[in-house]
XYZ file of C-alpha atoms in Angstrom:
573
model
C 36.063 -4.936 -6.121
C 33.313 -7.096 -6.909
C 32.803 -8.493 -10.495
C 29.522 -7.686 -12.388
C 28.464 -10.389 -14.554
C 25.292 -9.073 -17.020
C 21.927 -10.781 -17.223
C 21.863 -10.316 -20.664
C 18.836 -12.360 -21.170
C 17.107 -9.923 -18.488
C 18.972 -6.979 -19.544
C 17.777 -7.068 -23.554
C 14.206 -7.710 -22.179
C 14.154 -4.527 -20.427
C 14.847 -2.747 -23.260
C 11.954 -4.320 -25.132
C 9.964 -3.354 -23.064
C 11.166 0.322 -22.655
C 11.230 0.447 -26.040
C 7.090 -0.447 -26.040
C 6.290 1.514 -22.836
C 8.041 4.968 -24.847
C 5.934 3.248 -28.189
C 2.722 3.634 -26.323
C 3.734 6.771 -24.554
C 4.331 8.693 -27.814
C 1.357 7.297 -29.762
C -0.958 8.321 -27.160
C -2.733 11.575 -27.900
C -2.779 13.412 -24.645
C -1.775 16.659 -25.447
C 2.035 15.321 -24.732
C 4.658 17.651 -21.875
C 2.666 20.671 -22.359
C 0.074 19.736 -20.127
C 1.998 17.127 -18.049
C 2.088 18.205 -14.061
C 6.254 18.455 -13.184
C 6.104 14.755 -11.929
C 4.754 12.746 -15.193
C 6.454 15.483 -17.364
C 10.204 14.620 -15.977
C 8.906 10.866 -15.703
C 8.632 11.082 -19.054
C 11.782 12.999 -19.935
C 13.341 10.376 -17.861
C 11.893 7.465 -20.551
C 13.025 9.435 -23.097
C 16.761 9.691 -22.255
C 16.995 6.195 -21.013
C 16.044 4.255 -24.675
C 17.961 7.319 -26.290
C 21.042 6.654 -24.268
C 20.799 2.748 -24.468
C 22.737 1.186 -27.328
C 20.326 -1.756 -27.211
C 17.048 0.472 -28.360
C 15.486 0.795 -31.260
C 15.591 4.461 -30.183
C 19.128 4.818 -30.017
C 20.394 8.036 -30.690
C 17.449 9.075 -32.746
C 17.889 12.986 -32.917
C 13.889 13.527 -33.804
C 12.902 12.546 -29.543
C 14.955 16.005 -29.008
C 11.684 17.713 -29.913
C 10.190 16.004 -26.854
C 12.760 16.129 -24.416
C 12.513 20.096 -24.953
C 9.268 20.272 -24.413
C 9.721 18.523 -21.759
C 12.441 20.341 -20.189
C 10.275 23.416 -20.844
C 7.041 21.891 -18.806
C 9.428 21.540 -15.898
C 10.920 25.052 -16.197
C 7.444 26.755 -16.548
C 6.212 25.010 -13.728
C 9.372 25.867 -11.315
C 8.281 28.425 -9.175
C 10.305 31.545 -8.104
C 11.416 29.284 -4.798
C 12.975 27.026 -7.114
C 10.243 24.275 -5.841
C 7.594 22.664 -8.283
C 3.833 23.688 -7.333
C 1.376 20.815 -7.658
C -1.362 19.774 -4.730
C 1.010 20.614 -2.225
C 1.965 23.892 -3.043
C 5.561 24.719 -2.979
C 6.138 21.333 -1.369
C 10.216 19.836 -0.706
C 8.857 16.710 -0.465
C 6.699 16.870 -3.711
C 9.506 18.467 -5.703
C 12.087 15.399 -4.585
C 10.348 13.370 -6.348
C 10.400 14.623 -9.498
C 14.438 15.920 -8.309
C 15.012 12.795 -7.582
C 14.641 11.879 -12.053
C 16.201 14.711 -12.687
C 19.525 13.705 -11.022
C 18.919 10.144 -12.266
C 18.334 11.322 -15.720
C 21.683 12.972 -15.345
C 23.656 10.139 -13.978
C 22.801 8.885 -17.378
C 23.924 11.634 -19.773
C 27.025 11.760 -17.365
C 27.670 8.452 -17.572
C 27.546 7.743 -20.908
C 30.739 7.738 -23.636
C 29.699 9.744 -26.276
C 27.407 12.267 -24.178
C 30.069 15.134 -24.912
C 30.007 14.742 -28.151
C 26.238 14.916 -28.598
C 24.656 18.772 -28.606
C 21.538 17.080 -27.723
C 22.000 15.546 -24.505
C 24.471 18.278 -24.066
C 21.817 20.999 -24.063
C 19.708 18.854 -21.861
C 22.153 18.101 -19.041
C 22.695 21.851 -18.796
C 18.834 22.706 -18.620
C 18.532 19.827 -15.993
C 21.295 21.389 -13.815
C 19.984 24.928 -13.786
C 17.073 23.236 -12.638
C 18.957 21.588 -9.481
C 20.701 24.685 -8.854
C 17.471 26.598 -8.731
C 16.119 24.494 -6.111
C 19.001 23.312 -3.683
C 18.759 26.617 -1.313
C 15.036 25.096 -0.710
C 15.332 21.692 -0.572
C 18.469 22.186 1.889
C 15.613 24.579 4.062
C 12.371 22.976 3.388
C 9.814 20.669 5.257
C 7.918 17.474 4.861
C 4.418 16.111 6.215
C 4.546 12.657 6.025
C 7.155 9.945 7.387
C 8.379 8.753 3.980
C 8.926 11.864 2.387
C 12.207 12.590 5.374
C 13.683 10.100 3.044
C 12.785 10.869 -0.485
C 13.700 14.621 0.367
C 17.266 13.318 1.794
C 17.507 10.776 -1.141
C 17.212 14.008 -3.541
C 19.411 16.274 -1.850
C 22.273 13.504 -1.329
C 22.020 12.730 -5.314
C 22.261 16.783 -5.711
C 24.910 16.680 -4.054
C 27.068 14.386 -5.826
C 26.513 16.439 -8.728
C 26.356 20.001 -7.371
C 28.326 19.872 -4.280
C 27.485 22.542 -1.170
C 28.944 22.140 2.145
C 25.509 23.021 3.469
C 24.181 19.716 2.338
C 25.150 16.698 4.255
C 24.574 18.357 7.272
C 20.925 18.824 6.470
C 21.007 15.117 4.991
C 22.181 13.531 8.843
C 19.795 16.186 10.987
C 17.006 14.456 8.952
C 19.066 10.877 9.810
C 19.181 11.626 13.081
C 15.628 10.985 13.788
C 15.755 7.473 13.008
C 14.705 5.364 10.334
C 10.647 4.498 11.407
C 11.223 0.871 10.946
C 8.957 -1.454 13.115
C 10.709 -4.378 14.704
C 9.207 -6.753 11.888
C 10.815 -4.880 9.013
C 7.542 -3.068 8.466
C 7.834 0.900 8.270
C 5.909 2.787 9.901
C 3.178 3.373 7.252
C 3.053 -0.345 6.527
C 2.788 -0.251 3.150
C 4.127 -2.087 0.449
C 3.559 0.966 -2.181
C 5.461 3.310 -0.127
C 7.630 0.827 0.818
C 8.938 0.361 -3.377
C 8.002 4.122 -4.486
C 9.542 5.603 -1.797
C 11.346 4.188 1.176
C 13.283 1.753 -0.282
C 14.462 3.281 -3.718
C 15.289 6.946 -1.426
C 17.844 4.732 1.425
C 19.335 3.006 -1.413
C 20.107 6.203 -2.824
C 21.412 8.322 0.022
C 23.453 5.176 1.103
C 24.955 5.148 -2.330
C 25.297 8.780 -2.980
C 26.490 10.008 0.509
C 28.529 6.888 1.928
C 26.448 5.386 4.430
C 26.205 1.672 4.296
C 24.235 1.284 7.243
C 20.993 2.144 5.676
C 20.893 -0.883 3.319
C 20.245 -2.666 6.487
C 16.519 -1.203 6.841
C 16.135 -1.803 3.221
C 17.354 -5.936 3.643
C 15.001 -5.503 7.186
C 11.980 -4.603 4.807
C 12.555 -6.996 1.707
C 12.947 -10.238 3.882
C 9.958 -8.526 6.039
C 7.577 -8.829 2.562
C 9.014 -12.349 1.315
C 5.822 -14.461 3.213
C 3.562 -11.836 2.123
C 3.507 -12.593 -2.222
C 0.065 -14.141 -3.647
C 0.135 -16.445 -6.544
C -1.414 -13.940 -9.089
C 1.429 -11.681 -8.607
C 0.248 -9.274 -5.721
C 1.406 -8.616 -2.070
C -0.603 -8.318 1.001
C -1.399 -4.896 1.655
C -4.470 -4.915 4.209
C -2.292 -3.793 7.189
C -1.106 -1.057 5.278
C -1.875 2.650 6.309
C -1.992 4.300 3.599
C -4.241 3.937 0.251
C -2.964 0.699 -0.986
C -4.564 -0.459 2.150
C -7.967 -0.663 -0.490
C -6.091 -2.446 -3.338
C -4.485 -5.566 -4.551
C -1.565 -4.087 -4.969
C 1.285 -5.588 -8.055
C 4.106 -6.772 -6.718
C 6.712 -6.215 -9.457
C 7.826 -2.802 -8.201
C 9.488 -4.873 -5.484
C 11.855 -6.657 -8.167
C 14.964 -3.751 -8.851
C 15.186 -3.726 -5.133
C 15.891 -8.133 -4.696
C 17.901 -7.921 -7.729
C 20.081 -5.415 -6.121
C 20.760 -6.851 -2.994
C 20.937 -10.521 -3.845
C 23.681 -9.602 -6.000
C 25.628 -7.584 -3.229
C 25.101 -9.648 -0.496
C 24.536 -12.960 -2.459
C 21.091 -13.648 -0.860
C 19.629 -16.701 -2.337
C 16.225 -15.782 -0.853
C 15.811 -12.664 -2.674
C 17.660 -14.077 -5.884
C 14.742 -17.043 -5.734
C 12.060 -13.730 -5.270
C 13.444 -12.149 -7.840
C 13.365 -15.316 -10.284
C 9.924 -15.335 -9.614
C 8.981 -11.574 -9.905
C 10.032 -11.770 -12.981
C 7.630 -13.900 -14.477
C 5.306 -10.706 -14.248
C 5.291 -7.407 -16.385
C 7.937 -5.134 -15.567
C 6.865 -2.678 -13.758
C 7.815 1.243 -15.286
C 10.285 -0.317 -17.506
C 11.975 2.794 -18.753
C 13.241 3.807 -15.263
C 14.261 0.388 -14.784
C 16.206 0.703 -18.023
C 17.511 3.537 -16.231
C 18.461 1.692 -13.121
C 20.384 -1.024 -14.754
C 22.635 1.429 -16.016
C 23.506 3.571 -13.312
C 23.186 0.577 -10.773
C 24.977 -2.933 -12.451
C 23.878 -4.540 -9.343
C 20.267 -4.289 -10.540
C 20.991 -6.146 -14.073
C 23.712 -9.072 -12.477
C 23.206 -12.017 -13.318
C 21.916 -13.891 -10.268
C 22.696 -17.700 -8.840
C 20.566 -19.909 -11.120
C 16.632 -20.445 -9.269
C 13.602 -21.308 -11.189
C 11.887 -18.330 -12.764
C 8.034 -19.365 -13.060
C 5.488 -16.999 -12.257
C 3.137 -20.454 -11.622
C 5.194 -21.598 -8.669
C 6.092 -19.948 -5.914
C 9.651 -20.476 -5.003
C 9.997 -21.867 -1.051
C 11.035 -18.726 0.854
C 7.981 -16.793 -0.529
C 5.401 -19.618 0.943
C 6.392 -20.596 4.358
C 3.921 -22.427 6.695
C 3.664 -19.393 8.871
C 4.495 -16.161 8.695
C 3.555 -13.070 10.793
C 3.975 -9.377 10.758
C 2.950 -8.643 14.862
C 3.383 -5.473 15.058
C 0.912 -5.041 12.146
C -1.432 -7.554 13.272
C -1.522 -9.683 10.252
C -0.787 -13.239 10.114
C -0.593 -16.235 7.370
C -1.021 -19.857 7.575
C -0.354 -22.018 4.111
C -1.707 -25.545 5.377
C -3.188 -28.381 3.005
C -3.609 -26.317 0.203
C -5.242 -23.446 2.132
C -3.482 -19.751 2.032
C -5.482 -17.650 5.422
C -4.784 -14.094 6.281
C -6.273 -13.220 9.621
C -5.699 -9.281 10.372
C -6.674 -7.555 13.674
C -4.277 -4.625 12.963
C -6.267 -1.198 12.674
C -5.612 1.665 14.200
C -7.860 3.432 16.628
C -10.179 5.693 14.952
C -10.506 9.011 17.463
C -9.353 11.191 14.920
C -11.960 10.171 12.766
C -11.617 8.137 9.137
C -8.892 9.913 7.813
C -5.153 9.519 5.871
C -2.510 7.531 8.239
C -4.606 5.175 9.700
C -5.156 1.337 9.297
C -8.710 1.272 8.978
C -9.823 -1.832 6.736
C -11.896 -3.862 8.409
C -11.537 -7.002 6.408
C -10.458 -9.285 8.690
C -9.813 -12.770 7.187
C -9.255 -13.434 3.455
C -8.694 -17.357 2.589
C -7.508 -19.068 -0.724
C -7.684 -22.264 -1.815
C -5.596 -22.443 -5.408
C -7.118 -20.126 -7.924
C -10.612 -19.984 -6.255
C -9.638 -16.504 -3.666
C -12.331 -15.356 -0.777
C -10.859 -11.642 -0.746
C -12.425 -10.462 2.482
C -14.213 -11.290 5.413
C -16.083 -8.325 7.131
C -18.796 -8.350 9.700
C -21.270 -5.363 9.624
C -23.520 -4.712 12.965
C -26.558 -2.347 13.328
C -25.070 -0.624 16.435
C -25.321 2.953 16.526
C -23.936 3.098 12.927
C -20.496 2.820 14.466
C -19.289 0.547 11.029
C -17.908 -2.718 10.858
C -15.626 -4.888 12.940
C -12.449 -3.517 13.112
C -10.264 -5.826 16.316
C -9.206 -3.781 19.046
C -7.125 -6.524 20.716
C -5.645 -9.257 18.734
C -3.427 -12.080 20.371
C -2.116 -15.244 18.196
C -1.393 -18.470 19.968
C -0.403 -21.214 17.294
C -2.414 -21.317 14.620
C -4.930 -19.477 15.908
C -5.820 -16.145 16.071
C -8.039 -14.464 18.874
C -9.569 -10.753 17.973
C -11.676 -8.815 19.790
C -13.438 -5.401 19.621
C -15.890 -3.793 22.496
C -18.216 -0.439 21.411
C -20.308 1.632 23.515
C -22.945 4.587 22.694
C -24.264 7.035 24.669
C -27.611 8.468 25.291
C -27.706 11.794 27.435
C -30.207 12.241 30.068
C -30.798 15.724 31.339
C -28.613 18.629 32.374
C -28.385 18.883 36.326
C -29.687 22.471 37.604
C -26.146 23.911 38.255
C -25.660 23.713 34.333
C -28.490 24.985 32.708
C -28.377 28.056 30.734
C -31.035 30.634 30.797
C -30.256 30.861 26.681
C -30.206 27.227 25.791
C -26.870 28.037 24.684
C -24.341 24.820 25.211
C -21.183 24.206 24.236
C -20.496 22.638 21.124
C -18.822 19.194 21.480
C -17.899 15.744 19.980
C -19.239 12.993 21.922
C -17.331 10.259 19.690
C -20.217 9.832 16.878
C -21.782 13.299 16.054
C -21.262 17.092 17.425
C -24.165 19.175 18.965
C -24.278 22.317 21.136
C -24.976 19.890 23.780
C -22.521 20.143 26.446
C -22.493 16.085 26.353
C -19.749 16.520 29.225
C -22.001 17.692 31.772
C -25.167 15.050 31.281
C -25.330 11.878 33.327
C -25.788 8.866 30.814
C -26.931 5.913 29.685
C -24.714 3.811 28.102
C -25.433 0.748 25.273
C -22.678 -1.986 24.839
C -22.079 -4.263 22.239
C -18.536 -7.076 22.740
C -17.781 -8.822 19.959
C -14.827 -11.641 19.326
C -13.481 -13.345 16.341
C -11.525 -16.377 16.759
C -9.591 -17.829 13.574
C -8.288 -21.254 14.202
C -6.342 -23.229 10.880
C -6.431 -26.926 11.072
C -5.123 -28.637 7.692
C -7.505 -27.532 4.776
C -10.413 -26.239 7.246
C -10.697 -22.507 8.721
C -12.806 -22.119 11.838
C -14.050 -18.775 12.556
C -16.665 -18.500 16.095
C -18.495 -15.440 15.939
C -19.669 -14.295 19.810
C -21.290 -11.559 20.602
C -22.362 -10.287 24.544
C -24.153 -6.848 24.844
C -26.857 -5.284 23.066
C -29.218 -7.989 20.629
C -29.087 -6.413 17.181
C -28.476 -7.509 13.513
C -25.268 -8.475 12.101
C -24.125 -9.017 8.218
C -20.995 -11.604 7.859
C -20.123 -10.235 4.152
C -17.801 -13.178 2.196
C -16.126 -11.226 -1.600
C -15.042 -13.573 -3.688
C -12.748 -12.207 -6.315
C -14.414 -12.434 -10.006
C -14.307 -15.405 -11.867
C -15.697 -18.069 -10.225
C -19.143 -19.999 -9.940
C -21.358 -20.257 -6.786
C -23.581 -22.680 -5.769
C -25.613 -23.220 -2.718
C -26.806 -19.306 -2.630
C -29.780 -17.113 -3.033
C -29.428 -14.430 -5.683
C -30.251 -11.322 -4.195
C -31.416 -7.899 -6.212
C -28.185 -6.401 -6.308
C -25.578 -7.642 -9.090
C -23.384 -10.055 -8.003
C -24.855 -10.167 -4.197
C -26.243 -12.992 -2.722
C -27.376 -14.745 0.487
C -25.990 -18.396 2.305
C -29.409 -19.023 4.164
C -28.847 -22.837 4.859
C -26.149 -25.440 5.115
C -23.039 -24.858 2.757
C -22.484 -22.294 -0.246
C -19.480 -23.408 -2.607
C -17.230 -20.953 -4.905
C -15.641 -22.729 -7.663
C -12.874 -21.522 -10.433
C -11.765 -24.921 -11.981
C -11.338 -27.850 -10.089
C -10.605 -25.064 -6.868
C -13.625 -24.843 -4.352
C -14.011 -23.378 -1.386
C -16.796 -24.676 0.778
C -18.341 -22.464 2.922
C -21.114 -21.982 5.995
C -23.264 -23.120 7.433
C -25.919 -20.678 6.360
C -28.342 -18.694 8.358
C -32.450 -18.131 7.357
C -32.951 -15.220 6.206
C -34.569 -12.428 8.441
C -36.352 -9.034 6.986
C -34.877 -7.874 10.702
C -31.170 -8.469 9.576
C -30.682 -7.254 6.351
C -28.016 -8.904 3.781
C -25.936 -5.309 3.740
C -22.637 -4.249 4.297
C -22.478 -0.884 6.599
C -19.557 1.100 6.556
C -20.804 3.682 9.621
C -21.806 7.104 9.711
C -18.524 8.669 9.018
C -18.275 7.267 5.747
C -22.314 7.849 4.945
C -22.383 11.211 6.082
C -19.802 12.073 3.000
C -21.554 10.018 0.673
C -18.269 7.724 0.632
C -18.272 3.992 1.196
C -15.342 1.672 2.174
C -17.184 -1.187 0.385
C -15.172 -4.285 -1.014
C -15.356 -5.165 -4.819
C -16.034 -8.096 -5.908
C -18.852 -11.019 -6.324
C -20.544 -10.823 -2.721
C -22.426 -13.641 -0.111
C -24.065 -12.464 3.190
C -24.824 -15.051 6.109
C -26.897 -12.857 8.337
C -28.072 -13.070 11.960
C -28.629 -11.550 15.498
C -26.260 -11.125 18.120
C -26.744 -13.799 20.047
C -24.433 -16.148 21.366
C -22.037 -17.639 19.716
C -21.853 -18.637 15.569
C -19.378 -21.127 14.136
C -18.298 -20.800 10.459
C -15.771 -22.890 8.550
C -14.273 -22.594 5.214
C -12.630 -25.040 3.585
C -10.243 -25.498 0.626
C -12.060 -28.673 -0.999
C -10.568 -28.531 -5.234
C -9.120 -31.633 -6.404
């Protein structure tokens, strides 16, 4: 058996910190369980037990948090349905319920687990609320569904933990059908949704748990796949790179820290001085939900070991997380750290025939560059073509340090319906011809059709990105929209009537934080027949919904013309 040596230094500060995340949650004035949906109110249940149940808390064994946990517990009760499922957006939903099944079996892993547990009425009286509550739902978690790829494993991770502490022979069978399938990991270490939020909320904690709780090994394999996978992809202020992702977190800067429970595991079972060193520097950052990682410690010693000694600085970036290159292909994102300069160049989204909709890659920012603390977030390039949106790459192909992408759009107009199709009623059928839907019968028209070819190529040469712009087709306007995250000076630019929006219209605009610049151009005059804007298409407009970047904003505009040559350029002391 392996040896468990505590972190005590890391262990006592997640109690702190529990101790002021259950501070905060009780002093805030929100109407407390009673209102809570089942998720947040066993969350919270959860927080509760785990400062209760740890010796190091200031709310050790304080009897008065009983009054909370029942309320609590009585939330969660109401709100199970006859099915023995939790009703929220998804009504009735396996999936939905898991999670919140998922804290219920880890709350009781700590009661359990605990010395003095039977000889205290309180968490006595809780453990056996929180099993009737298991036992209510097992007959449809064992039958139910899922609709998306990541709940397969938070629905197996629930009924595998169930299991272990209500055991039915009907059980592990359902676990491996759902198995069986395959675990949708890309051959990068990516899963299939790409993203690093689903990726710590989800994937990762749910195959640790069914590998521990139903004997099967082999799935801490995907979850090593995934965590070396992420290591390139960590930004100095503490986020990860989420642009490829395909779900929501696709928009955000997402925090890294829920990423740390899951290197601090598995450097201290395999002895992986890579994710020990990512670790070390994770946490330099806030813990992230520090009560369930109270929790985790506990039931998991693996998760509070004490780890080979690394540097732990959140200011530097320990060498496995900053690689010269690093490259996720089948997400079509790539990195290059050269001379001080940190670029991103993604040509990764999805095709968009459904439409915009959940599931799909679809953020068009296509280069993001860094030099120190001075960050260009995004790159996009808006063209007035048919109001089909912004560049999104189509075909993407890296050779060295460069980076070729490439996108080609068409529109349609419809000439007239030949005689063998006309209708004496002006009746058509109604169709989609790719933008819009009319009773047309677009199918049946001969057509003229308007094409517009564009290609980005990204080339990295020491401090200096290179970015040609060409364009064959149709000669419209186009918008090259540069965000700069906040905080930062510009020079070189012309204000423009929006806040924070402005226009490069000659030679070279700079962004400075500090002593960090990046230069970048050259500018273009300005033109009332390309205007500074960013466009996110028609199927956003329609809605009244916008896919538009935060953040202080500079727009070198143009026609589409020929090629354009653009360089930024990491130029701080």
């Amino acid at each position: 058996m392996q040896t468990v040596v505590a972190d005590a230094g890391f262990l006592t500060r997640v109690a702190k910190a529990a101790d002021g995340f259950v501070a905060a949650m009780l002093d805030t004035d929100d109407g407390g369980a009673q209102v809570l949906a089942h998720r947040p109110a066993m969350s919270r249940l959860l927080a509760l037990l785990a400062v209760y149940t740890e010796p190091g808390s200031a709310y050790h064994g304080q009897d008065w948090l009983g009054a909370d946990m029942d309320a609590c517990l009585a939330r969660l009760e109401q709100l199970q349905g006859p099915t023995g499922l939790f009703d929220g957006t998804n009504l009735c939903s396996p999936p939905d319920s898991a999670f919140t099944l998922n804290d219920v079996c880890l709350a009781l892993g700590l009661i359990r687990g605990g010395a003095a547990a039977a000889a205290d009425p309180l968490l006595v009286g809780v453990a056996e609320r929180l099993g009737g509550i298991i036992a209510r739902a097992t007959d449809a978690m064992v039958a139910g569904g899922v609709h998306t790829p990541n709940h397969r494993w938070e629905l197996c991770a629930a009924l595998a933990q169930m299991n272990q502490l209500q055991p039915r022979p009907d059980i592990d069978p359902r676990i491996a059908e759902w198995l069986a399938e395959g675990i949708d990991q890309l051959p990068d270490g990516m899963y299939s949704e790409r993203s690093p939020l689903y990726a710590t909320a989800v994937t990762n904690p749910s195959l640790l748990a069914i590998a521990d709780s139903s004997d099967r090994p082999e799935l801490l394999d995907h979850v090593r796949a995934n965590l070396t996978a992420f290591l390139p992809w960590f930004n100095p202020d503490g986020t990860v790179e989420s642009v490829h992702s395909r779900r929501q977190d696709q928009w955000q800067a997402f925090e890294a820290a829920p990423f740390l429970p899951f290197y601090r595991r598995l450097a201290a079972q395999d002895g992986n001085p890579e994710f020990a060193a990512a670790a070390a520097w994770l946490e330099g950052f806030p813990l992230h939900e520090p009560a369930k990682l109270l929790a985790l410690t506990r039931l998991d010693p693996l998760v509070g070991q004490a780890l080979e000694a690394v540097p732990a600085s959140a200011a530097v970036m320990p060498p496995p997380l900053v690689p010269a290159e690093a490259a996720l292909e089948s997400c079509g994102v790539f990195r290059f750290r050269e001379a001080g300069a940190v670029t991103t160049v993604f040509g990764g989204c999805d095709h968009q025939e459904p439409g915009v909709v959940s599931g799909l890659a679809t953020n068009p920012t296509f280069l993001r560059f860094a030099a120190g603390a001075a960050v260009l977030s995004g790159v996009r390039l808006s063209r007035s073509f048919f109001d089909l949106g912004p560049f999104r790459s189509q075909h993407t192909r890296r050779t060295g340090s460069s980076v070729a992408l490439s996108e080609e759009l068409a529109a349609t107009f419809y000439l007239p319906l030949p005689a063998a199709k006309r209708r004496a009623d002006g009746i058509y059928a109604l169709e989609h011809e790719g933008r819009f839907s009319a009773a047309m019968d677009f199918s049946s028209r001969p057509t003229v059709v308007h094409r517009l070819s564009t290609s980005v190529d990204v080339s990295v040469a020491g401090a200096a990105t290179v970015v040609d712009v060409a364009f064959d087709g149709t000669d419209t306007a186009y918008a090259l929209e540069l965000t700069f995250a906040p905080g930062g000076e510009l020079e070189g630019v012309v204000p423009l009537d929006e806040p924070d929006t402005y226009q490069l219209v000659a030679e070279t605009g700079r962004y400075r934080v500090g002593t960090d610049v990046i230069e970048f151009g050259p500018g273009l005059a300005a033109d009332p027949d390309s205007p500074a804007a960013y466009n996110p298409g028609e199927s956003y407009r329609y809605l009244a919904g916008t896919n538009a970047a935060a953040g202080v904003k500079v727009f070198i505009t143009g026609r589409t013309i020929g090629t354009r040559r653009f360089t930024f350029r990491a130029a701080g002391a």
